[in-house]
């Protein structure tokens, strides 16, 4: 049969299977290969909520969605062009995500009576569903073909079955005309001490590729050109990696050693894992016995003259709250990373949410404001982190950096910045003089100087009790307390003079509708704005990196639009802050389902506002 090559600008692929089927590894290798080829990419790994859900059940389905293309990509796609379903549960959970006219590749071994029962599909095999009438369905016994490829392998049956994800990967590489070399190199390095495992995985990878090449059932291949990205050196980066590298770069630029104290929690733990690899950059990592020990150890490091950093998710941030208040009272640099997840309490550990904004801005006892900075994407996490460190060091204050599970685990291409192009970070150190040392004397920014312990003449009292103005001695004077509270608050407000004014991201700079976004909603909004502008809608987009203090011209920007829509993965937190500060009525667009917005949802919201 004649092979057809179809050229596409963008393609979305969704891998779905049991949590033991290796879908995350498959997706990551698929992503890396396309990144190396030069495509722009965006990914969305979707983990099961349970640590080890029963095999074959819908609750145990693990998914990895990746969109790649020859043009700029800002989301992992609203719907899949290709869905790989390793069993009945995977298809049941993801059938609605497949586009009309899309391709379904189903592992028939995962649709036997046992798997149908586990997925509660005894009455109807999802492969026979009417919902697949407009879909190209390819039934492939991936399990059997994997075992056939390893007929002579010395591995056990269980070990052989673990390689079936490589068959899927090899076949997809054939479908999109990609090289196997990157994955072969990865396998060889990962299993360097297990030659039989190397041989098995590479054999199955090639078997999948050859199956596509020789099977008459598949006649279509897709060609996606490299993207026209800005010249430079790129790597695929995940959000947590971006945070870690941003911390290292900022510490080096400031001339500081870095101390990272943390307690493991999903989805922030990979920051610790990444930082632990880079001791050569004078990074010290400490896995504490609990969240309180993690943050207080970081405060101790900052007092000692290092860059103290701690990270967690919402539940852990709640436990760190009193200690963050201590750092506010001491007026020391401290970077607190909150990789948000579904809540409250333990909530949805593996699902994403933006519901910790009010916690970040207001969630401490007493009057205790701190700057809040939010990353918008995996590749931008580096810049947001670097800026959080700069503000913390130069303004002598704790800073909260907000990320979330979507950013943390997602991936996109990241262009390496030149070290010489990074903004300088200048700590303000106290020095011994002939005058009496005043630890809480301030400059024009209301910032006190950083006194390094052991420096002669800079001895001073520390602690969480209220400070006397200038001396820092304990003070219970009511007038002093009020003055110090207002001074600390004014110091944070003054940071607005040292951050950029708010700009329009794209679209109109005045007109009928403005979409105001923050955090990981950026990609969906950016994509939606592009679609709306093509249809001649009068719409603009503002995305906030700085959430406290807000950019000083934001109020003026908001007044230029008739309507302001605020999409958030919470029940309306930024909108609460905006409406209270600017008295600007906004339209909420809220989603609290543990999954990101689609661009279609944003488009529909704007169209409704036009009605």
XYZ file of C-alpha atoms in Angstrom:
611
model
C 0.000 0.000 0.000
C 1.136 3.564 -0.695
C 2.517 5.460 2.287
C 1.028 8.920 2.787
C 3.078 11.690 4.418
C 0.952 14.440 5.911
C 2.518 17.752 6.922
C 1.236 19.236 10.182
C 2.045 22.451 12.036
C 1.167 21.053 15.464
C 0.332 17.623 16.893
C -0.980 16.591 20.318
C -0.286 13.052 21.572
C -1.704 11.540 24.758
C -0.144 8.420 26.284
C -2.426 6.689 28.790
C -2.076 3.444 30.693
C -1.811 1.864 34.086
C 0.538 3.572 36.532
C 2.954 0.663 35.988
C 2.946 0.916 32.188
C 5.702 3.541 32.028
C 3.652 6.272 30.385
C 5.579 9.072 32.107
C 8.930 7.704 30.908
C 7.493 7.155 27.426
C 6.167 10.703 27.318
C 9.411 12.196 28.549
C 11.475 10.335 25.948
C 9.020 11.275 23.208
C 9.271 14.893 24.357
C 13.073 14.908 24.542
C 13.398 13.544 21.018
C 11.148 16.250 19.589
C 12.930 18.929 21.585
C 16.260 17.768 20.164
C 14.729 17.834 16.687
C 13.883 21.505 17.225
C 10.141 21.445 17.792
C 8.519 23.726 20.303
C 6.826 21.610 22.977
C 4.532 21.726 25.987
C 3.679 18.786 28.228
C 1.157 17.816 30.891
C 1.955 14.723 32.975
C -1.177 13.586 34.832
C -0.433 11.264 37.739
C -2.901 9.022 39.609
C -4.032 10.523 42.897
C -3.399 7.296 44.791
C 0.147 6.123 45.437
C -0.648 2.665 44.140
C -4.208 2.427 42.852
C -5.485 -1.060 41.942
C -4.015 -2.118 38.612
C -6.358 -1.801 35.651
C -8.746 0.638 37.357
C -9.664 4.123 36.194
C -8.189 5.559 39.407
C -4.854 4.007 38.475
C -4.615 5.587 35.001
C -1.466 7.609 34.369
C -1.387 10.029 31.450
C 1.178 12.126 29.634
C 0.034 14.678 27.068
C 2.494 16.466 24.811
C 1.957 19.010 22.064
C 4.789 19.682 19.635
C 5.037 21.729 16.501
C 6.795 24.045 14.110
C 5.182 27.174 15.607
C 5.134 28.602 19.144
C 3.243 26.424 21.602
C 1.921 27.566 24.969
C -0.262 24.640 26.126
C -0.133 20.837 25.871
C -3.277 20.984 23.749
C -7.009 20.983 24.393
C -7.589 17.626 22.682
C -5.405 14.821 21.350
C -4.714 14.046 17.701
C -3.321 10.660 18.792
C -4.332 8.678 21.872
C -2.401 5.601 22.966
C -4.537 3.530 25.351
C -2.776 0.623 27.010
C -5.928 -0.800 28.592
C -9.683 -0.362 28.932
C -9.410 1.954 31.926
C -7.050 4.273 30.034
C -9.475 4.542 27.130
C -12.481 5.015 29.391
C -10.741 7.833 31.272
C -9.453 9.631 28.171
C -11.837 8.874 25.308
C -13.401 12.350 25.555
C -9.996 13.960 24.998
C -9.583 12.535 21.487
C -10.393 14.820 18.551
C -12.887 13.861 15.884
C -10.889 12.302 13.091
C -8.083 11.537 15.536
C -6.135 8.298 15.863
C -6.601 5.744 18.639
C -3.911 3.100 19.110
C -5.277 0.491 21.515
C -3.318 -2.334 23.109
C -5.827 -5.166 22.625
C -4.251 -7.212 25.429
C -5.524 -4.541 27.821
C -9.129 -5.071 26.747
C -9.628 -8.687 27.830
C -12.421 -9.703 30.204
C -10.274 -9.088 33.287
C -9.350 -5.531 32.267
C -12.915 -4.762 31.198
C -14.141 -5.848 34.620
C -11.522 -3.794 36.468
C -12.525 -0.725 34.436
C -16.247 -1.454 35.082
C -16.828 -1.914 31.349
C -18.362 -5.412 31.493
C -21.467 -4.287 29.599
C -19.699 -2.347 26.862
C -16.182 -2.590 25.555
C -15.056 1.045 25.118
C -13.419 0.020 21.836
C -16.944 -0.561 20.524
C -18.334 2.750 21.773
C -20.316 5.000 19.436
C -18.050 7.821 20.571
C -15.304 6.332 18.407
C -17.292 6.456 15.168
C -15.356 9.498 13.937
C -11.990 8.131 15.085
C -9.392 5.999 13.279
C -9.032 2.982 15.564
C -5.985 0.726 15.307
C -6.062 -2.447 17.398
C -2.540 -3.620 18.132
C -1.613 -6.420 20.503
C 1.356 -4.549 21.904
C 1.870 -7.089 24.668
C 2.088 -10.045 22.285
C 4.376 -8.222 19.859
C 6.663 -7.227 22.735
C 6.924 -10.809 23.947
C 7.619 -12.006 20.395
C 10.440 -9.484 20.020
C 12.015 -10.824 23.233
C 11.538 -14.512 22.522
C 15.268 -15.183 22.950
C 15.838 -12.758 25.828
C 16.970 -14.226 29.173
C 14.688 -11.828 31.079
C 11.684 -13.117 33.026
C 8.178 -12.669 31.645
C 7.501 -9.884 34.123
C 10.681 -8.089 33.104
C 9.843 -8.477 29.422
C 6.383 -6.976 29.916
C 7.917 -3.874 31.444
C 9.408 -3.015 28.054
C 6.117 -2.761 26.175
C 6.142 1.020 26.533
C 9.248 0.977 24.315
C 7.203 -0.703 21.572
C 4.735 2.181 21.757
C 7.567 4.695 21.664
C 9.250 3.047 18.693
C 5.997 2.970 16.741
C 5.298 6.656 17.468
C 8.823 7.536 16.353
C 8.036 5.816 13.045
C 4.710 7.638 12.760
C 6.389 11.032 13.183
C 9.610 10.155 11.388
C 11.936 10.633 14.345
C 15.280 9.051 15.195
C 15.629 6.358 17.871
C 19.132 7.471 18.825
C 18.251 9.734 21.763
C 16.206 7.012 23.444
C 18.818 4.355 22.705
C 21.428 6.546 24.389
C 19.127 7.095 27.363
C 18.516 3.346 27.781
C 22.221 2.546 27.485
C 23.114 5.090 30.179
C 20.228 4.286 32.535
C 20.838 0.529 32.534
C 24.611 0.621 32.063
C 25.098 -2.216 34.568
C 22.281 -4.376 33.129
C 23.225 -5.356 29.555
C 20.282 -7.749 29.157
C 17.867 -4.959 30.064
C 19.573 -2.635 27.586
C 19.306 -5.208 24.798
C 15.649 -5.951 25.598
C 14.501 -2.314 25.648
C 16.345 -1.381 22.476
C 15.083 -4.536 20.712
C 11.476 -3.698 21.583
C 11.985 -0.034 20.619
C 13.188 -1.128 17.179
C 10.397 -3.702 16.931
C 7.835 -0.942 17.396
C 9.483 1.178 14.728
C 9.702 -1.747 12.304
C 6.078 -2.669 12.981
C 5.009 0.727 11.700
C 7.291 0.372 8.713
C 6.016 -3.081 7.695
C 2.381 -3.156 8.810
C -0.063 -2.507 5.989
C -2.646 -1.257 8.483
C -0.738 1.992 8.934
C -0.272 4.025 5.801
C -0.067 7.569 7.201
C 3.004 9.275 8.607
C 3.195 12.848 9.817
C 5.862 15.437 9.209
C 6.303 18.346 11.624
C 9.082 20.825 10.815
C 11.360 22.305 13.492
C 10.093 25.501 15.077
C 11.588 28.902 14.256
C 12.840 29.624 17.750
C 15.153 32.479 18.690
C 18.775 31.433 18.025
C 20.578 30.032 21.042
C 21.256 26.885 23.018
C 18.136 25.120 24.243
C 17.268 22.269 26.558
C 13.989 20.729 27.632
C 13.247 21.890 31.162
C 10.618 21.052 33.759
C 9.305 23.690 36.139
C 10.965 22.299 39.253
C 14.273 22.159 37.381
C 13.791 25.776 36.326
C 13.291 26.795 39.952
C 16.411 24.901 41.064
C 18.622 26.346 38.334
C 17.213 29.828 38.945
C 18.136 29.567 42.621
C 21.687 28.494 41.787
C 22.186 31.231 39.183
C 20.830 33.945 41.480
C 22.975 32.834 44.423
C 26.107 32.833 42.275
C 25.251 36.241 40.812
C 24.788 37.618 44.341
C 28.055 36.047 45.499
C 26.252 33.936 48.097
C 26.377 30.338 49.169
C 22.953 28.722 49.107
C 21.295 26.587 51.764
C 18.152 24.670 50.887
C 16.172 23.208 53.784
C 13.132 21.160 52.876
C 10.844 18.306 53.813
C 9.604 16.000 51.008
C 6.147 16.794 49.666
C 4.389 16.365 46.319
C 4.872 18.150 43.932
C 7.853 20.129 45.304
C 10.278 17.290 46.103
C 12.055 17.368 42.747
C 13.525 20.780 43.582
C 15.506 19.076 46.345
C 16.472 16.235 44.002
C 17.750 18.684 41.378
C 19.646 20.921 43.816
C 21.336 17.906 45.423
C 23.084 17.278 42.080
C 24.845 20.644 42.151
C 27.034 20.720 45.248
C 29.821 22.043 43.022
C 28.008 25.404 43.047
C 28.304 25.688 46.855
C 24.740 24.470 47.259
C 23.966 22.785 50.559
C 20.788 20.715 50.732
C 19.185 19.497 53.944
C 16.239 17.105 54.209
C 14.782 18.064 57.573
C 12.647 15.964 59.923
C 9.622 18.225 59.391
C 8.466 21.433 57.701
C 9.217 23.660 60.686
C 12.796 22.422 60.939
C 13.183 22.949 57.185
C 12.215 26.626 57.241
C 13.977 27.502 60.486
C 17.210 25.939 59.250
C 16.934 28.149 56.153
C 16.387 31.219 58.350
C 19.492 30.277 60.335
C 21.459 30.056 57.105
C 20.253 33.510 56.057
C 21.226 34.941 59.433
C 24.666 33.441 58.876
C 25.062 35.206 55.530
C 23.906 32.581 53.042
C 20.864 32.563 50.786
C 18.294 30.581 52.775
C 15.659 28.764 50.709
C 12.836 26.405 51.609
C 10.050 24.868 49.528
C 6.833 22.954 50.023
C 3.227 22.801 48.907
C 0.188 24.314 50.591
C 0.000 21.987 53.609
C 3.697 22.451 54.347
C 3.509 26.224 53.854
C 0.817 26.284 56.555
C 3.257 24.644 58.974
C 6.023 27.098 58.045
C 3.845 30.153 58.679
C 5.074 31.152 62.157
C 8.707 30.837 61.106
C 8.066 32.980 58.023
C 6.743 35.598 60.436
C 10.037 35.341 62.316
C 11.972 36.043 59.109
C 9.704 39.057 58.511
C 10.463 40.362 62.005
C 14.195 39.762 61.557
C 14.059 41.303 58.052
C 16.315 38.683 56.523
C 16.403 37.294 52.980
C 14.459 34.048 52.640
C 12.946 32.475 49.523
C 9.889 30.317 50.174
C 8.733 28.241 47.186
C 5.123 27.037 47.174
C 4.428 24.445 44.472
C 0.650 24.504 44.762
C -1.586 21.459 44.611
C -5.262 20.703 45.182
C -6.480 21.348 48.722
C -7.504 21.913 51.425
C -5.706 19.617 53.870
C -4.078 16.726 52.004
C -6.511 17.412 49.166
C -5.359 16.260 45.731
C -1.590 15.738 46.046
C -0.948 14.937 42.374
C -3.373 17.462 40.873
C -2.818 21.139 40.162
C -4.503 24.207 41.649
C -3.913 27.943 42.249
C -5.684 28.129 45.588
C -2.777 29.325 47.774
C -2.677 32.929 46.554
C -4.512 34.377 49.547
C -2.375 32.190 51.808
C 0.745 33.677 50.191
C -0.412 37.285 50.428
C -2.239 37.251 53.772
C -1.667 33.899 55.482
C 0.314 34.862 58.598
C -0.548 36.089 62.048
C -0.270 39.814 62.664
C 0.529 42.413 60.024
C 3.112 40.483 58.052
C 3.211 41.371 54.333
C 5.760 39.801 52.008
C 6.409 40.066 48.272
C 4.787 37.359 46.149
C 6.089 36.359 42.706
C 4.485 33.732 40.444
C 6.000 31.649 37.652
C 3.888 31.212 34.529
C 5.454 28.205 32.743
C 8.292 25.675 33.043
C 10.745 27.728 30.994
C 9.815 31.005 32.742
C 10.260 29.427 36.202
C 13.967 30.250 35.966
C 13.325 33.972 35.482
C 10.615 34.163 38.147
C 12.866 32.392 40.643
C 15.820 34.624 39.837
C 13.629 37.680 40.385
C 12.307 36.311 43.688
C 15.896 35.957 44.926
C 16.808 39.453 43.722
C 13.904 41.036 45.595
C 14.596 38.997 48.720
C 18.299 39.882 48.876
C 18.106 43.511 47.820
C 15.088 44.333 49.995
C 15.960 42.120 52.985
C 12.665 40.286 53.168
C 11.177 36.819 52.779
C 9.645 36.322 49.320
C 7.044 33.729 48.370
C 7.485 32.173 44.922
C 4.340 30.484 43.597
C 4.476 27.598 41.182
C 2.039 24.671 40.855
C 1.904 21.018 39.873
C 1.188 21.843 36.228
C 4.319 24.003 35.940
C 6.444 21.779 38.187
C 5.942 18.585 36.167
C 5.399 20.113 32.727
C 8.213 20.650 30.258
C 9.058 23.098 27.496
C 12.164 24.277 25.605
C 14.318 26.731 27.540
C 16.979 28.929 26.010
C 20.120 29.118 28.149
C 20.695 32.726 29.244
C 24.215 34.129 29.170
C 25.472 34.766 32.703
C 26.544 38.250 31.609
C 22.967 39.061 30.637
C 21.502 38.263 34.057
C 20.437 41.234 36.144
C 22.942 41.957 38.934
C 21.963 41.118 42.506
C 23.645 43.279 45.118
C 23.404 42.385 48.809
C 23.528 45.394 51.120
C 26.042 44.482 53.828
C 26.575 46.321 57.107
C 30.117 47.486 57.829
C 31.841 48.523 60.998
C 32.159 52.294 61.415
C 33.167 54.636 64.164
C 29.516 55.418 64.787
C 27.330 53.240 67.001
C 25.859 50.363 64.966
C 22.104 50.583 64.462
C 20.853 47.254 63.059
C 17.466 48.682 62.041
C 18.662 51.895 60.419
C 17.247 52.062 56.880
C 18.084 53.404 53.436
C 15.767 55.146 50.968
C 14.118 51.786 50.207
C 13.500 51.338 53.957
C 15.892 48.367 53.800
C 18.172 47.550 56.728
C 21.680 46.262 56.092
C 22.706 42.622 56.363
C 25.002 42.126 59.370
C 27.046 38.936 59.085
C 27.640 37.227 62.477
C 31.208 37.381 63.700
C 31.846 40.838 62.257
C 33.335 42.947 65.026
C 31.115 45.808 66.105
C 27.940 44.481 64.457
C 26.608 42.511 67.406
C 22.847 42.935 67.829
C 19.798 41.299 69.361
C 17.678 38.927 67.284
C 14.358 37.190 67.918
C 10.666 37.341 67.196
C 9.712 40.024 69.705
C 8.970 43.498 68.386
C 12.042 45.605 67.601
C 12.740 49.072 68.786
C 13.268 51.437 65.893
C 16.961 51.672 64.942
C 18.434 49.659 67.863
C 16.453 46.451 67.378
C 16.101 46.037 71.118
C 12.920 44.420 72.442
C 10.187 47.043 72.690
C 6.626 46.908 74.011
C 6.007 50.587 73.372
C 2.649 50.910 71.536
C 3.710 53.839 69.340
C 6.919 52.044 68.340
C 4.981 48.883 67.482
C 2.598 50.757 65.224
C 5.464 52.573 63.545
C 7.430 49.372 62.958
C 4.371 47.565 61.540
C 3.736 50.417 59.116
C 7.426 50.705 58.234
C 7.688 47.015 57.337
C 4.525 47.291 55.228
C 5.779 50.444 53.487
C 9.058 48.683 52.706
C 7.134 45.982 50.828
C 4.981 48.560 49.008
C 8.113 50.443 47.918
C 9.251 47.333 46.025
C 6.713 48.389 43.362
C 9.189 51.159 42.462
C 11.849 48.553 41.687
C 9.861 46.131 39.504
C 8.725 46.732 35.898
C 5.464 48.484 35.143
C 2.749 46.192 33.832
C 2.675 45.678 30.077
C 0.090 44.182 27.760
C 1.211 40.660 26.864
C -0.631 40.629 23.556
C -3.772 41.947 21.943
C -5.299 45.401 22.433
C -3.979 47.858 25.024
C -7.513 49.208 25.503
C -10.966 48.176 24.416
C -13.809 45.862 25.248
C -12.361 42.847 27.096
C -9.169 42.275 29.074
C -8.120 38.864 30.339
C -6.100 39.229 33.533
C -4.154 36.069 34.383
C -1.436 34.856 36.732
C 0.555 31.657 37.154
C 0.025 28.642 34.950
C -3.138 29.954 33.263
C -0.777 31.923 31.010
C -0.470 29.357 28.224
C -4.195 28.737 27.815
C -4.914 32.480 27.814
C -2.069 33.244 25.389
C -3.377 30.622 22.962
C -6.976 31.798 23.351
C -6.042 35.436 22.694
C -4.353 34.408 19.442
C -7.504 32.607 18.308
C -9.756 35.517 19.319
C -7.626 38.096 17.534
C -7.848 36.042 14.328
C -11.640 36.362 14.630
C -11.360 40.159 15.146
C -12.397 40.224 18.809
C -11.386 43.366 20.688
C -9.431 41.706 23.465
C -6.200 42.195 25.385
C -4.146 40.099 27.785
C -2.295 41.120 30.933
C -0.330 38.501 32.853
C 0.915 39.208 36.373
C 4.280 37.990 37.637
C 4.264 40.306 40.657
C 1.264 39.686 42.917
C 2.419 41.629 45.958
C 3.074 44.422 45.549
C 1.197 44.739 42.281
C 2.793 46.783 39.484
C 2.211 50.462 40.197
C 0.429 51.154 36.887
C -1.920 48.146 36.977
C -4.958 50.171 38.028
C -4.472 52.498 35.060
C -4.239 49.523 32.678
C -7.467 48.024 34.019
C -9.448 51.241 33.508
C -8.773 51.106 29.755
C -11.054 48.079 29.285
C -14.815 47.793 29.620
C -14.682 44.290 31.066
C -11.989 42.323 32.885
C -12.120 38.497 32.970
C -9.969 36.766 35.608
C -9.392 33.031 34.978
C -8.081 31.135 38.013
C -7.787 27.536 39.171
C -9.445 28.474 42.445
C -12.735 29.975 43.589
C -11.765 33.588 42.920
C -8.685 34.746 44.823
C -6.908 37.222 42.539
C -10.268 38.752 41.696
C -10.790 39.384 45.424
C -7.461 41.232 45.634
C -8.058 43.251 42.448
C -11.581 44.324 43.339
C -10.588 45.342 46.862
C -7.575 47.382 45.694
C -8.901 49.014 42.530
C -12.659 48.912 42.973
C -12.819 47.435 39.473
C -15.653 44.997 38.878
C -14.241 41.836 37.290
C -15.791 38.716 35.798
C -14.614 35.498 37.478
C -13.750 32.406 35.467
C -12.982 29.689 37.968
C -12.010 26.050 37.612
C -11.318 23.797 40.593
C -11.016 20.329 39.062
C -7.307 19.611 39.512
C -6.685 20.081 35.790
C -5.593 23.194 33.842
C -7.767 25.443 31.719
C -8.090 24.725 28.027
C -7.818 27.574 25.572
C -11.329 26.728 24.377
C -12.725 27.508 27.836
C -11.082 30.942 27.718
C -12.371 31.638 24.203
C -15.929 30.702 25.172
C -15.777 32.980 28.224
C -14.785 35.968 26.095
C -17.489 35.254 23.553
C -20.072 35.053 26.356
C -18.932 38.433 27.657
C -19.689 39.902 24.237
C -23.327 38.758 24.435
